[in-house]
Backbone as ProteinMPNN parsed JSONL, in Angstrom:
{"seq_chain_A": "XXXXXXXXXXXXXXXXXXXXXXXXXXXXXXXXXXXXXXXXXXXXXXXXXXXXXXXXXXXXXXXXXXXXXXXXXXXXXXXXXXXXXXXXXXXXXXXXXXXXXXXXXXXXXXXXXXXXXXXXXXXXXXXXXXXXXXXXXXXXXXXXXXXXXXXXXXXXXXXXXXXXXXXXXXXXXXXXXXXXXXXXXXXX", "coords_chain_A": {"N_chain_A": [[15.808, -9.556, -8.291], [17.348, -11.684, -8.54], [18.556, -14.678, -7.216], [16.391, -15.049, -5.596], [13.671, -17.168, -4.812], [10.967, -17.122, -6.531], [7.609, -17.647, -6.012], [5.003, -16.799, -6.302], [3.15, -14.742, -8.47], [1.566, -11.771, -8.743], [-0.812, -10.008, -10.552], [-1.967, -6.844, -11.67], [-4.98, -6.057, -13.383], [-6.22, -4.34, -15.469], [-4.646, -2.655, -18.066], [-2.39, -4.121, -17.721], [-2.727, -6.965, -18.03], [-5.058, -6.989, -19.552], [-5.899, -5.006, -22.365], [-7.318, -2.438, -21.676], [-7.494, 0.203, -20.923], [-8.221, 2.389, -22.588], [-10.905, 1.732, -23.021], [-11.898, 1.93, -20.405], [-11.409, 4.659, -19.93], [-13.081, 5.836, -21.863], [-15.544, 5.026, -20.84], [-15.637, 6.476, -18.443], [-15.622, 9.097, -19.531], [-18.062, 9.043, -20.872], [-19.949, 8.733, -18.77], [-19.349, 10.981, -17.136], [-19.564, 13.137, -18.947], [-22.267, 12.934, -19.683], [-23.438, 13.861, -17.445], [-22.995, 16.493, -17.253], [-20.487, 17.268, -16.377], [-16.902, 17.849, -16.219], [-14.381, 15.993, -17.748], [-11.231, 14.88, -16.554], [-8.153, 13.925, -17.592], [-5.845, 13.673, -16.076], [-6.868, 13.304, -13.455], [-8.164, 10.907, -13.877], [-5.987, 9.18, -14.377], [-4.556, 9.487, -11.969], [-6.271, 8.338, -10.074], [-6.348, 5.722, -10.735], [-6.764, 2.258, -10.237], [-8.088, 2.385, -7.854], [-11.249, 1.874, -6.114], [-14.323, 2.24, -7.963], [-16.148, 4.014, -6.79], [-14.451, 5.39, -4.991], [-12.789, 6.618, -6.878], [-14.556, 8.409, -8.226], [-15.32, 9.982, -6.031], [-12.918, 11.186, -5.395], [-12.372, 12.531, -7.782], [-14.53, 14.296, -7.958], [-15.069, 15.893, -5.409], [-17.063, 17.487, -4.26], [-19.536, 16.506, -4.915], [-22.648, 14.975, -4.035], [-23.707, 11.875, -2.453], [-25.785, 10.644, -3.935], [-25.465, 11.669, -6.529], [-22.907, 10.703, -7.139], [-23.531, 7.999, -7.143], [-25.223, 7.936, -9.418], [-23.377, 8.544, -11.452], [-21.714, 6.275, -11.277], [-23.54, 4.212, -11.892], [-24.279, 4.843, -14.555], [-21.777, 4.616, -15.794], [-21.178, 1.888, -15.356], [-23.281, 0.68, -16.774], [-22.624, 1.439, -19.423], [-20.156, 0.122, -19.647], [-20.949, -2.584, -19.404], [-22.452, -2.854, -21.751], [-20.472, -2.612, -23.628], [-18.451, -4.436, -23.125], [-17.102, -6.388, -24.624], [-15.222, -5.096, -26.128], [-12.793, -5.106, -24.909], [-9.642, -6.559, -24.961], [-7.099, -9.084, -24.467], [-3.649, -8.158, -23.983], [-1.318, -8.428, -26.726], [0.313, -11.543, -26.89], [-0.155, -12.102, -24.223], [-1.402, -14.468, -23.395], [0.541, -16.446, -24.01], [2.676, -15.656, -22.344], [1.511, -15.843, -19.77], [0.831, -18.562, -19.741], [3.363, -19.758, -19.836], [4.519, -18.75, -17.429], [2.747, -19.831, -15.555], [3.457, -22.47, -15.4], [5.468, -22.79, -13.487], [4.815, -21.157, -11.353], [2.486, -19.733, -8.982], [-0.19, -17.919, -10.085], [-1.89, -14.819, -9.741], [-4.625, -12.458, -9.721], [-5.167, -9.099, -8.899], [-7.405, -6.684, -8.814], [-8.75, -3.397, -9.061], [-11.233, -3.318, -10.042], [-14.658, -4.398, -10.409], [-15.897, -7.786, -10.038], [-17.744, -8.954, -11.881], [-17.685, -8.054, -14.716], [-14.912, -8.212, -15.121], [-14.266, -10.926, -14.72], [-15.732, -12.017, -16.856], [-14.387, -10.858, -19.033], [-11.818, -11.923, -18.767], [-12.404, -14.606, -19.197], [-13.481, -14.517, -21.809], [-11.186, -13.752, -23.171], [-9.706, -16.044, -22.868], [-8.053, -16.357, -20.651], [-8.61, -16.875, -17.994], [-8.088, -19.383, -16.864], [-5.432, -19.472, -16.074], [-5.012, -18.38, -13.6], [-4.635, -18.868, -10.17], [-5.832, -17.59, -8.136], [-8.137, -14.954, -7.779], [-8.797, -11.629, -7.106], [-11.081, -9.135, -6.674], [-12.41, -5.756, -6.602], [-14.981, -5.764, -5.47], [-14.846, -7.75, -3.636], [-13.312, -7.128, -1.491], [-12.409, -4.98, 1.237], [-10.829, -2.666, 1.226], [-9.194, -0.339, -1.016], [-6.632, 0.004, -3.536], [-4.13, 2.381, -2.808], [-3.766, 0.724, -0.592], [-2.262, -2.157, 0.767], [-3.72, -4.475, 1.314], [-4.914, -6.334, -0.493], [-2.77, -7.706, -1.783], [-1.556, -8.867, 0.446], [-3.621, -10.521, 1.328], [-3.817, -12.286, -0.854], [-1.267, -13.501, -0.796], [-1.484, -14.887, 1.627], [-3.632, -16.644, 1.036], [-2.465, -18.201, -0.96], [-0.321, -19.305, 0.282], [2.137, -17.975, 0.326], [4.922, -15.657, 0.698], [6.249, -12.334, 1.347], [8.925, -12.244, 0.352], [8.841, -14.144, -1.624], [7.13, -13.324, -3.526], [5.921, -11.451, -6.304], [4.698, -8.409, -7.568], [2.912, -7.05, -10.269], [2.103, -4.111, -11.779], [0.486, -1.232, -13.315], [-0.024, 1.348, -12.519], [0.56, 4.204, -10.38], [-0.632, 3.79, -7.865], [-0.58, 1.006, -7.766], [2.169, 0.488, -7.557], [2.764, 1.737, -5.129], [1.184, 0.147, -3.414], [2.352, -2.398, -3.769], [4.951, -1.954, -2.787], [4.308, -1.292, -0.145], [3.419, -3.742, 0.719], [5.764, -5.037, 0.876], [6.778, -6.543, -1.261], [8.546, -7.617, -4.231], [8.209, -5.285, -6.744], [6.94, -4.55, -9.894], [6.778, -2.255, -12.5], [4.565, -2.026, -15.107], [4.856, -0.64, -18.073], [3.822, -0.598, -20.596], [1.092, -0.439, -21.113]], "CA_chain_A": [[15.163, -10.822, -8.065], [18.336, -12.736, -8.633], [18.774, -15.398, -5.978], [15.116, -15.265, -4.927], [12.78, -18.19, -5.366], [9.645, -16.525, -6.677], [6.542, -18.653, -6.086], [3.713, -16.175, -6.609], [3.161, -13.507, -9.247], [0.264, -11.115, -8.689], [-0.95, -9.024, -11.622], [-3.106, -5.963, -11.837], [-5.667, -6.526, -14.582], [-6.37, -3.329, -16.522], [-3.391, -2.031, -18.458], [-1.294, -5.073, -17.52], [-3.141, -8.199, -18.715], [-6.057, -6.593, -20.548], [-5.737, -3.704, -23.006], [-8.632, -1.899, -21.339], [-7.422, 1.572, -20.421], [-9.052, 3.221, -23.465], [-12.289, 1.349, -22.732], [-12.239, 2.526, -19.117], [-11.425, 6.117, -20.094], [-14.292, 6.166, -22.6], [-16.672, 4.846, -19.917], [-15.638, 7.648, -17.565], [-16.036, 10.253, -20.325], [-19.496, 8.88, -21.13], [-20.67, 9.005, -17.524], [-19.095, 12.35, -16.693], [-20.132, 14.05, -19.939], [-23.728, 12.863, -19.633], [-23.884, 14.492, -16.205], [-22.627, 17.903, -17.306], [-19.228, 17.49, -15.67], [-15.729, 17.892, -17.095], [-13.437, 14.887, -17.578], [-9.826, 15.243, -16.42], [-7.305, 12.743, -17.788], [-4.943, 13.606, -14.93], [-7.602, 12.694, -12.337], [-8.385, 9.511, -14.273], [-4.724, 8.464, -14.165], [-4.212, 9.559, -10.543], [-7.139, 7.479, -9.266], [-6.278, 4.371, -11.282], [-6.575, 1.16, -9.296], [-8.995, 2.527, -6.719], [-12.63, 1.482, -6.403], [-15.027, 3.22, -8.787], [-16.685, 5.038, -5.891], [-13.326, 6.221, -4.531], [-12.342, 7.44, -8.011], [-15.487, 9.523, -8.417], [-15.263, 10.876, -4.859], [-11.687, 11.966, -5.507], [-12.491, 13.411, -8.946], [-15.574, 15.294, -7.728], [-15.278, 15.845, -3.957], [-18.225, 18.264, -3.817], [-20.79, 15.839, -5.288], [-23.265, 14.179, -2.979], [-23.717, 10.42, -2.653], [-26.72, 10.239, -4.997], [-24.848, 12.013, -7.829], [-21.824, 9.726, -7.332], [-24.23, 6.762, -7.516], [-25.678, 8.074, -10.813], [-22.187, 8.42, -12.295], [-21.277, 4.875, -11.261], [-24.535, 3.419, -12.616], [-24.141, 5.139, -15.981], [-20.516, 4.035, -16.253], [-21.304, 0.427, -15.37], [-24.161, 0.316, -17.893], [-21.838, 1.566, -20.653], [-19.155, -0.947, -19.666], [-21.631, -3.864, -19.704], [-22.845, -2.847, -23.162], [-19.282, -2.57, -24.48], [-17.393, -5.231, -22.486], [-16.363, -7.196, -25.597], [-14.165, -4.282, -26.743], [-11.546, -5.324, -24.18], [-8.889, -7.735, -25.408], [-5.795, -9.254, -23.81], [-2.501, -7.65, -24.725], [-0.683, -9.46, -27.54], [1.21, -12.502, -26.229], [-0.503, -12.298, -22.803], [-1.674, -15.894, -23.182], [1.806, -17.179, -24.023], [3.445, -15.294, -21.155], [0.843, -16.43, -18.607], [0.966, -20.016, -19.84], [4.732, -20.1, -19.459], [4.709, -18.456, -16.006], [1.897, -20.712, -14.744], [4.102, -23.782, -15.269], [6.326, -22.838, -12.298], [4.405, -20.163, -10.371], [1.064, -19.479, -8.742], [-0.524, -16.6, -10.618], [-3.088, -14.226, -9.153], [-5.071, -11.144, -10.186], [-5.743, -8.179, -7.922], [-7.886, -5.558, -9.602], [-9.646, -2.44, -8.446], [-12.494, -3.394, -10.764], [-15.607, -5.397, -9.942], [-15.682, -9.134, -10.565], [-18.66, -9.394, -12.93], [-17.121, -7.846, -16.058], [-13.515, -8.662, -15.172], [-14.301, -12.39, -14.923], [-16.204, -12.268, -18.232], [-13.344, -10.47, -19.975], [-10.755, -12.931, -18.668], [-12.903, -15.825, -19.846], [-13.567, -14.225, -23.24], [-9.82, -13.731, -23.691], [-9.07, -17.342, -22.644], [-6.984, -16.181, -19.672], [-9.052, -17.168, -16.629], [-7.552, -20.662, -16.371], [-4.048, -19.354, -15.616], [-4.944, -17.751, -12.284], [-5.008, -19.67, -9.007], [-6.612, -16.754, -7.221], [-8.537, -13.671, -8.355], [-9.371, -10.747, -6.099], [-11.622, -7.933, -7.299], [-12.79, -4.728, -5.64], [-16.215, -6.079, -4.747], [-14.562, -8.835, -2.693], [-12.32, -6.636, -0.538], [-12.881, -3.753, 1.894], [-9.988, -1.51, 0.924], [-8.723, -0.254, -2.395], [-5.243, 0.408, -3.693], [-2.829, 1.772, -2.598], [-3.69, -0.151, 0.582], [-1.714, -3.447, 0.317], [-4.515, -5.601, 1.811], [-5.149, -7.326, -1.54], [-1.568, -8.531, -1.95], [-1.396, -9.639, 1.68], [-4.665, -11.573, 1.295], [-3.44, -13.269, -1.876], [-0.131, -14.283, -0.287], [-2.006, -15.8, 2.646], [-4.437, -17.675, 0.368], [-1.607, -19.07, -1.777], [0.779, -19.802, 1.104], [3.378, -17.329, -0.094], [5.464, -14.642, 1.595], [6.74, -11.197, 0.565], [10.175, -12.51, -0.384], [8.575, -15.098, -2.712], [6.016, -12.771, -4.296], [6.139, -10.3, -7.193], [3.461, -7.74, -7.999], [3.064, -6.328, -11.529], [1.025, -3.147, -11.968], [0.792, -0.163, -14.258], [-0.355, 2.661, -11.964], [1.274, 4.608, -9.176], [-1.255, 3.114, -6.72], [-0.076, -0.371, -7.756], [3.552, 0.508, -7.067], [2.693, 2.047, -3.694], [0.638, -1.033, -2.73], [3.369, -3.449, -3.797], [6.023, -1.596, -1.851], [3.757, -1.374, 1.22], [3.337, -5.174, 1.061], [7.144, -5.518, 0.91], [7.053, -7.517, -2.323], [9.19, -7.066, -5.418], [7.155, -4.625, -7.502], [7.345, -4.257, -11.27], [5.902, -1.332, -13.22], [4.295, -2.384, -16.499], [4.709, 0.657, -18.708], [3.363, -0.765, -21.975], [-0.357, -0.213, -21.223]], "C_chain_A": [[16.153, -11.978, -8.128], [18.562, -13.368, -7.263], [17.496, -15.659, -5.203], [14.352, -16.387, -5.613], [11.369, -17.61, -5.386], [8.624, -17.644, -6.873], [5.249, -18.07, -6.625], [3.919, -14.891, -7.393], [1.734, -12.978, -9.269], [0.245, -10.025, -9.755], [-2.139, -8.116, -11.365], [-3.738, -6.388, -13.168], [-5.631, -5.494, -15.714], [-5.049, -2.632, -16.802], [-2.188, -2.934, -18.286], [-1.584, -6.373, -18.279], [-4.1, -7.862, -19.853], [-5.778, -5.181, -21.055], [-7.066, -2.96, -22.864], [-8.627, -0.436, -20.905], [-8.274, 2.518, -21.279], [-10.534, 2.978, -23.237], [-12.756, 1.992, -21.423], [-12.342, 4.047, -19.226], [-12.691, 6.566, -20.817], [-15.525, 6.033, -21.71], [-16.77, 6.024, -18.951], [-16.146, 8.875, -18.328], [-17.536, 10.225, -20.587], [-20.302, 9.282, -19.896], [-20.55, 10.472, -17.112], [-19.742, 13.361, -17.644], [-21.645, 14.08, -19.921], [-24.299, 13.435, -18.338], [-23.413, 15.943, -16.114], [-21.348, 18.255, -16.568], [-18.073, 17.445, -16.662], [-14.763, 16.762, -16.74], [-12.018, 15.44, -17.483], [-8.981, 13.974, -16.556], [-6.338, 12.573, -16.615], [-5.609, 12.943, -13.731], [-7.87, 11.22, -12.621], [-7.13, 8.685, -13.99], [-4.38, 8.397, -12.676], [-5.032, 8.595, -9.688], [-7.109, 6.017, -9.723], [-5.986, 3.329, -10.206], [-7.489, 1.227, -8.09], [-10.392, 2.032, -7.108], [-13.301, 2.595, -7.206], [-15.58, 4.354, -7.922], [-15.58, 5.964, -5.396], [-12.814, 7.133, -5.649], [-13.24, 8.654, -8.186], [-15.462, 10.496, -7.237], [-14.015, 11.758, -4.913], [-11.762, 12.95, -6.669], [-13.441, 14.577, -8.691], [-15.951, 15.337, -6.241], [-16.512, 16.598, -3.464], [-19.561, 17.604, -4.162], [-21.33, 15.024, -4.127], [-23.34, 12.705, -3.396], [-24.637, 9.997, -3.794], [-26.141, 10.538, -6.384], [-23.693, 11.061, -8.145], [-22.441, 8.398, -7.783], [-24.706, 6.794, -8.956], [-24.508, 7.91, -11.781], [-21.752, 6.961, -12.408], [-22.243, 3.992, -12.052], [-24.399, 3.61, -14.114], [-22.861, 4.523, -16.54], [-20.626, 2.515, -16.364], [-22.205, -0.055, -16.505], [-23.392, 0.369, -19.208], [-20.828, 0.428, -20.751], [-19.787, -2.3, -19.979], [-21.998, -3.953, -21.177], [-21.644, -2.978, -24.096], [-18.141, -3.453, -23.974], [-16.547, -6.015, -23.484], [-15.274, -6.405, -26.317], [-12.8, -4.573, -26.123], [-10.906, -6.641, -24.62], [-7.612, -7.874, -24.577], [-4.704, -8.589, -24.648], [-1.93, -8.785, -25.577], [0.313, -10.268, -26.703], [0.911, -12.713, -24.743], [-0.711, -13.776, -22.502], [-0.383, -16.704, -23.098], [2.617, -16.912, -22.762], [2.83, -15.949, -19.918], [0.962, -17.944, -18.596], [2.344, -20.467, -19.383], [4.965, -19.882, -17.959], [3.932, -19.426, -15.112], [2.496, -22.106, -14.57], [4.873, -23.903, -13.956], [5.913, -21.891, -11.18], [2.898, -20.212, -10.148], [0.8, -18.064, -9.224], [-1.827, -16.115, -9.995], [-3.367, -12.882, -9.81], [-5.544, -10.373, -8.971], [-6.111, -6.912, -8.674], [-8.81, -4.671, -8.782], [-11.008, -2.421, -9.114], [-13.379, -4.473, -10.158], [-15.446, -6.717, -10.67], [-16.533, -9.481, -11.776], [-18.061, -9.254, -14.329], [-15.694, -8.366, -16.171], [-13.45, -10.166, -15.422], [-14.723, -12.725, -16.35], [-15.111, -11.951, -19.258], [-12.168, -11.443, -19.934], [-11.164, -14.21, -19.391], [-12.954, -15.644, -21.364], [-12.186, -14.247, -23.891], [-9.072, -15.045, -23.5], [-7.972, -17.306, -21.599], [-7.347, -16.662, -18.261], [-8.407, -18.418, -16.047], [-6.132, -20.561, -15.801], [-3.922, -18.863, -14.168], [-5.477, -18.654, -11.185], [-5.929, -18.9, -8.081], [-6.897, -15.428, -7.905], [-9.236, -12.859, -7.276], [-9.779, -9.446, -6.772], [-12.178, -7.008, -6.229], [-14.047, -5.065, -4.853], [-16.049, -7.231, -3.756], [-13.549, -8.431, -1.62], [-12.794, -5.291, 0.018], [-12.096, -2.513, 1.492], [-9.597, -1.5, -0.549], [-7.259, 0.157, -2.398], [-5.147, 1.898, -3.421], [-2.683, 0.94, -1.313], [-3.229, -1.532, 0.117], [-2.533, -4.675, 0.725], [-4.707, -6.708, 0.762], [-3.963, -8.261, -1.726], [-1.374, -9.429, -0.735], [-2.39, -10.798, 1.706], [-4.318, -12.675, 0.3], [-2.279, -14.126, -1.391], [-0.611, -15.301, 0.741], [-2.775, -16.954, 1.999], [-3.576, -18.678, -0.394], [-0.398, -19.601, -1.0], [2.12, -19.235, 0.707], [3.811, -16.296, 0.95], [5.99, -13.487, 0.74], [8.006, -11.492, -0.243], [9.985, -13.492, -1.55], [7.465, -14.619, -3.646], [6.467, -11.56, -5.104], [4.773, -9.728, -7.533], [3.758, -6.91, -9.237], [1.861, -5.413, -11.714], [1.46, -2.023, -12.882], [0.572, 1.233, -13.689], [0.466, 2.945, -10.705], [0.693, 3.91, -7.942], [-0.842, 1.646, -6.624], [1.318, -0.422, -7.143], [3.575, 0.779, -5.565], [2.209, 0.826, -2.916], [1.664, -2.159, -2.67], [4.491, -3.179, -2.813], [5.546, -1.701, -0.402], [3.615, -2.823, 1.683], [4.715, -5.822, 1.131], [7.448, -6.611, -0.104], [7.838, -6.828, -3.425], [8.077, -6.534, -6.315], [7.692, -4.22, -8.861], [6.308, -3.345, -11.908], [5.78, -1.761, -14.67], [3.952, -1.09, -17.236], [4.148, 0.588, -20.129], [1.892, -0.434, -22.168], [-0.68, 1.247, -21.253]], "O_chain_A": [[15.816, -13.116, -7.801], [18.738, -12.664, -6.268], [17.514, -16.423, -4.237], [14.386, -16.53, -6.835], [10.671, -17.612, -4.373], [8.753, -18.474, -7.773], [4.489, -18.749, -7.316], [4.751, -14.057, -7.036], [0.816, -13.644, -9.747], [1.171, -9.219, -9.849], [-3.188, -8.563, -10.901], [-3.073, -7.021, -13.989], [-5.077, -5.751, -16.783], [-4.413, -2.09, -15.898], [-1.077, -2.562, -18.663], [-0.764, -6.821, -19.08], [-3.975, -8.376, -20.965], [-5.464, -4.279, -20.279], [-7.841, -2.867, -23.816], [-9.677, 0.101, -20.553], [-8.979, 3.366, -20.733], [-11.33, 3.917, -23.258], [-13.861, 2.527, -21.341], [-13.262, 4.65, -18.673], [-13.306, 7.561, -20.434], [-16.452, 6.838, -21.812], [-17.866, 6.512, -18.674], [-17.0, 9.608, -17.83], [-18.202, 11.259, -20.531], [-21.231, 10.084, -19.987], [-21.546, 11.115, -16.781], [-20.384, 14.317, -17.207], [-22.248, 15.134, -20.122], [-25.517, 13.484, -18.164], [-23.43, 16.546, -15.041], [-21.146, 19.405, -16.178], [-18.252, 17.048, -17.814], [-14.379, 16.598, -15.582], [-11.643, 16.346, -18.226], [-9.083, 13.062, -15.735], [-6.048, 11.448, -16.209], [-4.995, 12.114, -13.06], [-7.809, 10.385, -11.719], [-7.221, 7.599, -13.418], [-3.958, 7.35, -12.185], [-4.536, 8.089, -8.682], [-7.788, 5.173, -9.139], [-5.087, 3.495, -9.381], [-7.651, 0.236, -7.378], [-10.676, 1.804, -8.284], [-12.893, 3.754, -7.134], [-15.484, 5.523, -8.293], [-15.75, 7.183, -5.381], [-12.448, 8.282, -5.399], [-12.763, 9.784, -8.284], [-15.57, 11.707, -7.433], [-14.051, 12.927, -4.527], [-11.274, 14.075, -6.563], [-13.202, 15.697, -9.141], [-17.025, 14.874, -5.858], [-16.96, 16.361, -2.342], [-20.611, 18.091, -3.744], [-20.573, 14.458, -3.338], [-23.069, 12.352, -4.544], [-24.302, 9.082, -4.546], [-26.311, 9.744, -7.309], [-23.521, 10.658, -9.295], [-21.93, 7.752, -8.698], [-24.608, 5.786, -9.655], [-24.625, 7.228, -12.799], [-21.458, 6.474, -13.5], [-21.807, 3.119, -12.802], [-24.404, 2.635, -14.866], [-22.866, 3.969, -17.639], [-20.207, 1.931, -17.364], [-21.927, -1.08, -17.128], [-23.492, -0.55, -20.021], [-20.66, -0.164, -21.817], [-19.219, -3.083, -20.741], [-21.869, -5.015, -21.785], [-21.794, -3.412, -25.238], [-16.987, -3.245, -24.351], [-15.377, -6.282, -23.209], [-14.476, -6.992, -27.049], [-11.768, -4.316, -26.743], [-11.551, -7.689, -24.645], [-7.106, -6.886, -24.044], [-4.826, -8.473, -25.867], [-2.036, -9.956, -25.212], [1.061, -9.707, -25.902], [1.649, -13.431, -24.068], [-0.252, -14.278, -21.476], [-0.232, -17.549, -22.216], [3.181, -17.836, -22.176], [3.544, -16.542, -19.109], [1.173, -18.541, -17.54], [2.476, -21.437, -18.637], [5.547, -20.74, -17.294], [4.405, -19.798, -14.038], [2.08, -22.846, -13.679], [4.932, -24.984, -13.37], [6.592, -21.823, -10.155], [2.139, -20.669, -11.003], [1.484, -17.123, -8.82], [-2.746, -16.898, -9.752], [-2.475, -12.251, -10.377], [-6.239, -10.917, -8.113], [-5.241, -6.161, -9.116], [-9.553, -5.145, -7.922], [-11.849, -1.586, -8.781], [-12.888, -5.366, -9.467], [-14.922, -6.764, -11.783], [-16.081, -10.241, -12.632], [-17.946, -10.245, -15.05], [-15.311, -8.903, -17.21], [-12.661, -10.624, -16.248], [-14.145, -13.61, -16.981], [-14.933, -12.684, -20.23], [-11.586, -11.75, -20.974], [-10.366, -14.816, -20.106], [-12.521, -16.519, -22.113], [-12.033, -14.706, -25.023], [-7.921, -15.161, -23.922], [-7.053, -18.124, -21.639], [-6.459, -16.834, -17.426], [-8.203, -18.491, -14.835], [-5.681, -21.478, -15.114], [-2.841, -18.926, -13.582], [-6.605, -19.141, -11.249], [-6.71, -19.488, -7.333], [-6.015, -14.843, -8.533], [-10.155, -13.344, -6.616], [-8.956, -8.745, -7.36], [-12.391, -7.42, -5.089], [-14.165, -4.689, -3.686], [-17.015, -7.638, -3.11], [-12.997, -9.285, -0.925], [-13.504, -4.552, -0.665], [-12.657, -1.419, 1.429], [-9.663, -2.522, -1.233], [-6.722, 0.601, -1.384], [-6.064, 2.625, -3.8], [-1.579, 0.5, -0.989], [-3.772, -2.04, -0.864], [-2.092, -5.803, 0.508], [-4.667, -7.891, 1.1], [-4.137, -9.477, -1.817], [-1.063, -10.612, -0.872], [-2.036, -11.921, 2.065], [-4.506, -13.858, 0.584], [-2.301, -15.346, -1.554], [-0.183, -16.455, 0.719], [-2.588, -18.111, 2.374], [-3.911, -19.86, -0.469], [0.456, -20.276, -1.574], [3.132, -19.934, 0.748], [3.135, -16.098, 1.96], [6.16, -13.647, -0.469], [8.141, -11.045, -1.382], [10.885, -13.647, -2.376], [6.93, -15.387, -4.445], [7.281, -10.755, -4.65], [3.814, -10.467, -7.757], [4.732, -6.157, -9.267], [0.727, -5.885, -11.797], [2.643, -1.873, -13.189], [0.951, 2.215, -14.328], [0.99, 2.035, -10.063], [1.445, 3.483, -7.066], [-0.763, 1.097, -5.525], [1.606, -1.28, -6.309], [4.311, 0.133, -4.821], [2.767, 0.503, -1.867], [1.825, -2.8, -1.631], [4.927, -4.076, -2.092], [6.294, -2.148, 0.468], [3.681, -3.108, 2.878], [4.829, -7.015, 1.411], [8.267, -7.495, 0.148], [7.805, -5.604, -3.546], [7.116, -7.245, -6.61], [8.764, -3.624, -8.968], [5.11, -3.624, -11.864], [6.781, -1.849, -15.382], [2.879, -0.521, -17.038], [4.016, 1.618, -20.79], [1.477, -0.169, -23.296], [-1.85, 1.619, -21.343]]}, "name": "protein", "num_of_chains": 1, "seq": "XXXXXXXXXXXXXXXXXXXXXXXXXXXXXXXXXXXXXXXXXXXXXXXXXXXXXXXXXXXXXXXXXXXXXXXXXXXXXXXXXXXXXXXXXXXXXXXXXXXXXXXXXXXXXXXXXXXXXXXXXXXXXXXXXXXXXXXXXXXXXXXXXXXXXXXXXXXXXXXXXXXXXXXXXXXXXXXXXXXXXXXXXXXX"}
């Protein structure tokens, strides 16, 4: 990044800004276990960043649409009941505050907006982001780079002036496909 004038920093939400991976994993286990299916941590990690429907379709390719819908409904109900368990990572506020002084910050998450917005607000982080893009506001899911491209367009940025920070393989693939500097956050 040396010599580049970075204007825009796009963050994935879960596992990067919010310490929510355990919360998400528990929600999957709840939904899957209550439907007589077996949870696979490898499948959970492999599908990270994709839409909830895409995750379940990839985890259980033989299930029909109604069963996938039941899994998603049960998971979302559990997440709504337990949304306050999710907290920002330590020092997230300080880092975002400092970065927001000289950069446009954005969120691109494979999660729906309802709970994500509430969790950002609860953690006092929502004010740092100029643009937020969630799965229910976009047609494609990661690793498709559409989200990053859309954010750059909305914020008047370009690939050479944009950085994407994510924690999953799908984030890295999406960032590289958008031709932006991509950083893997390995702490989550």
